Tab-separated table of C-alpha atoms in Angstrom:
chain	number	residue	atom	x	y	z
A	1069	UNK	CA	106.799	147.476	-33.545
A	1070	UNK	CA	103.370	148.739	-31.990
A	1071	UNK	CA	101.786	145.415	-32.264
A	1072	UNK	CA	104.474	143.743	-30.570
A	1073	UNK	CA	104.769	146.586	-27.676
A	1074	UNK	CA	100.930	146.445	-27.253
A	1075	UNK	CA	101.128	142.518	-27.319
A	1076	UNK	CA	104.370	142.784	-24.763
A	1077	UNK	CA	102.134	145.316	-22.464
A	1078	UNK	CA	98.723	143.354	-22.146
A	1079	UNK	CA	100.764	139.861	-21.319
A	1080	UNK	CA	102.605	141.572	-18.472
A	1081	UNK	CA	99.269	143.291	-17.242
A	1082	UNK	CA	97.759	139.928	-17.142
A	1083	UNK	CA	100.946	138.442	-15.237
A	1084	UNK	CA	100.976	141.831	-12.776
A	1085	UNK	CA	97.362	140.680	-12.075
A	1086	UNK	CA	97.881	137.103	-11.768
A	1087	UNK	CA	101.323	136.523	-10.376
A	1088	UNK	CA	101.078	139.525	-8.290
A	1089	UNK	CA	98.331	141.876	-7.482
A	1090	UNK	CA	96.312	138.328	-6.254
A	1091	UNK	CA	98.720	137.290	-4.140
A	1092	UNK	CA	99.800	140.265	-2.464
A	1093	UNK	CA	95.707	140.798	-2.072
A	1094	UNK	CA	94.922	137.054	-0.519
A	1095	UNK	CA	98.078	138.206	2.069
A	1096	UNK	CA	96.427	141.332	2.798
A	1097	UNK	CA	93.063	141.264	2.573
A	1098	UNK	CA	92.592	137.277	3.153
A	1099	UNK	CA	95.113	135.923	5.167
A	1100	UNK	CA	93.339	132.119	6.195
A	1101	UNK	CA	93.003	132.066	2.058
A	1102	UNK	CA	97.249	132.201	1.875
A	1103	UNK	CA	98.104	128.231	1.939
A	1104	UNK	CA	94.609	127.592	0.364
A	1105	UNK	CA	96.066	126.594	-2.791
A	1106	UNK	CA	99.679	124.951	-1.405
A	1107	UNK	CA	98.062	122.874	1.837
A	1108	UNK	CA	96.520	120.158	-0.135
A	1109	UNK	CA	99.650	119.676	-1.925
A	1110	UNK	CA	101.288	118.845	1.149
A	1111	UNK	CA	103.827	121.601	1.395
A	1112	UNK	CA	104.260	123.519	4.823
A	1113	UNK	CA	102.562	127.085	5.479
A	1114	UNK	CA	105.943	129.101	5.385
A	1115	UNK	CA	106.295	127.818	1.629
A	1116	UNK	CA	103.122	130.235	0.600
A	1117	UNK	CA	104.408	132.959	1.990
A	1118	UNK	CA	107.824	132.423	0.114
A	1119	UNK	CA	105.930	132.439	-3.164
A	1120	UNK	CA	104.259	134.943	-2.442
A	1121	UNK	CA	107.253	136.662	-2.240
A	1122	UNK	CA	108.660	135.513	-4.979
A	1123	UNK	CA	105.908	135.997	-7.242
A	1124	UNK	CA	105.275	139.721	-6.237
A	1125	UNK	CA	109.217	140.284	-6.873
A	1126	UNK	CA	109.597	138.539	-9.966
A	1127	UNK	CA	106.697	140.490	-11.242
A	1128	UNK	CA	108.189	143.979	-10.476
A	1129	UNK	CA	111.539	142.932	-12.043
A	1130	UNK	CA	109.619	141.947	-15.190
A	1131	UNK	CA	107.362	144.812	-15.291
A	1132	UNK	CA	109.824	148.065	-14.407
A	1133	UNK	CA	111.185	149.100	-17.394
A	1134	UNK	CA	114.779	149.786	-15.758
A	1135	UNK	CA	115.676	146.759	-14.015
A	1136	UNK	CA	119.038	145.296	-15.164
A	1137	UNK	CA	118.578	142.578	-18.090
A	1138	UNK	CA	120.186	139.718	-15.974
A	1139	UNK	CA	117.866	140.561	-12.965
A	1140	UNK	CA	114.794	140.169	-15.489
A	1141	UNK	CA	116.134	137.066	-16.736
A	1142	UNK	CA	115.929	135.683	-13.627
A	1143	UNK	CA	112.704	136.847	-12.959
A	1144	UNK	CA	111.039	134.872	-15.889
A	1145	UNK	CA	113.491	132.069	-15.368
A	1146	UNK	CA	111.541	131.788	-11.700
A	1147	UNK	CA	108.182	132.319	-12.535
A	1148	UNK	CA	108.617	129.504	-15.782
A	1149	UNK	CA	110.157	126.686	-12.416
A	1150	UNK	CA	107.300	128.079	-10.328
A	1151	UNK	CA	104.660	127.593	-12.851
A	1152	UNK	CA	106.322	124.042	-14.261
A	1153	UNK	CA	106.308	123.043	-10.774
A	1154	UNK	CA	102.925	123.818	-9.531
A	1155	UNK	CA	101.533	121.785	-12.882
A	1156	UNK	CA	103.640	118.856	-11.537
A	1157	UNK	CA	102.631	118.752	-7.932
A	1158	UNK	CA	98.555	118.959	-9.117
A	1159	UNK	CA	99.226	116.524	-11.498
A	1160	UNK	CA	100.723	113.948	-8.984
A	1161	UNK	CA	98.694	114.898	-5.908
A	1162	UNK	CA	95.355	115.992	-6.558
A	1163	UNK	CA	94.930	115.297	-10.517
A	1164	UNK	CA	92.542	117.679	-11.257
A	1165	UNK	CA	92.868	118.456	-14.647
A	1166	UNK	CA	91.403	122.475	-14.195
A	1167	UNK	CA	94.456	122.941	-10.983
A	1168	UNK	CA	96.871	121.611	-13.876
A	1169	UNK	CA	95.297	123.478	-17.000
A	1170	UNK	CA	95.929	127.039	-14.963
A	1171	UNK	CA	99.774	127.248	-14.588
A	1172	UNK	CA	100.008	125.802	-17.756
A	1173	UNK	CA	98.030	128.903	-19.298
A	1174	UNK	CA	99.891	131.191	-17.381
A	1175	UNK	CA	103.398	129.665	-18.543
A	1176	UNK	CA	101.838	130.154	-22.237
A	1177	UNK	CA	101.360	134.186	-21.106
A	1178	UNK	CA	104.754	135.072	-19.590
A	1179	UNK	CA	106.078	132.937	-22.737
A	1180	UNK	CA	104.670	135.516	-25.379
A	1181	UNK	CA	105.687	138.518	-22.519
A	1182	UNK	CA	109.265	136.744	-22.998
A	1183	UNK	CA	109.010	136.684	-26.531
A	1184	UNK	CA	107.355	139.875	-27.348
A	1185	UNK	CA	109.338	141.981	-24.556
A	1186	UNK	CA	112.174	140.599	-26.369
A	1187	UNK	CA	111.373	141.602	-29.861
A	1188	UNK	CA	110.283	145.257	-28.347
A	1189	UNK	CA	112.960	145.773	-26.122
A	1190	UNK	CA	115.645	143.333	-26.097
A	1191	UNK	CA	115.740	142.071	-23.041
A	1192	UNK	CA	117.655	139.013	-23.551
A	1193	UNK	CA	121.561	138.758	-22.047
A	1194	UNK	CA	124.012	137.660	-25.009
């Protein structure tokens, strides 16, 4: 039970970090740096900020121990489209293989936070 809290707790530290604390920092701290990563792609500014958004939320509902099971099931179900779909659009625009690699090892981390918060706490709806 330890292992798989301590397992659970570094995966979502690594997600806070990634999926959260960055972006929230590039808004803050960096704002020309925002559509750094969505521009080439092709999508408009706005659509940054909207992840950005996202991200940061999804992250909270993940991380807070109290939030509702549904609400954290829809949290990981939008992170897992968000991280599918920025694979697929650097794979068909830019094709560089380190821009794909990234969300994939990210999807591979809030999989075993999925898993692991599961086993530890339960948090799937039945």
């Amino acid at each position: 039970m330890k292992k798989n809290k301590l397992i659970f707790w570094i995966a979502t530290a690594i997600l806070i970090i990634w999926e959260g604390i960055m972006p929230l920092g590039t808004l803050l701290f960096a704002p020309q740096y925002v559509n750094a990563g969505t521009k080439p792609l092709g999508y408009p500014d706005y659509f940054a900020y909207a992840l950005i958004i996202c991200k940061v939320l999804g992250v909270i509902a993940i991380s807070y121990p109290k939030t509702p099971s549904k609400l954290k099931e829809w949290a990981y179900a939008g992170l897992t489209f968000n991280l599918i779909f920025a694979f697929i659009s650097h794979a068909m625009v830019d094709k560089n293989i380190g821009f794909m690699l990234l969300p994939l090892v990210i999807l591979a981390i809030l999989i075993i936070c999925y898993v692991y918060g599961n086993k530890t706490y339960g948090l799937v709806v039945r």
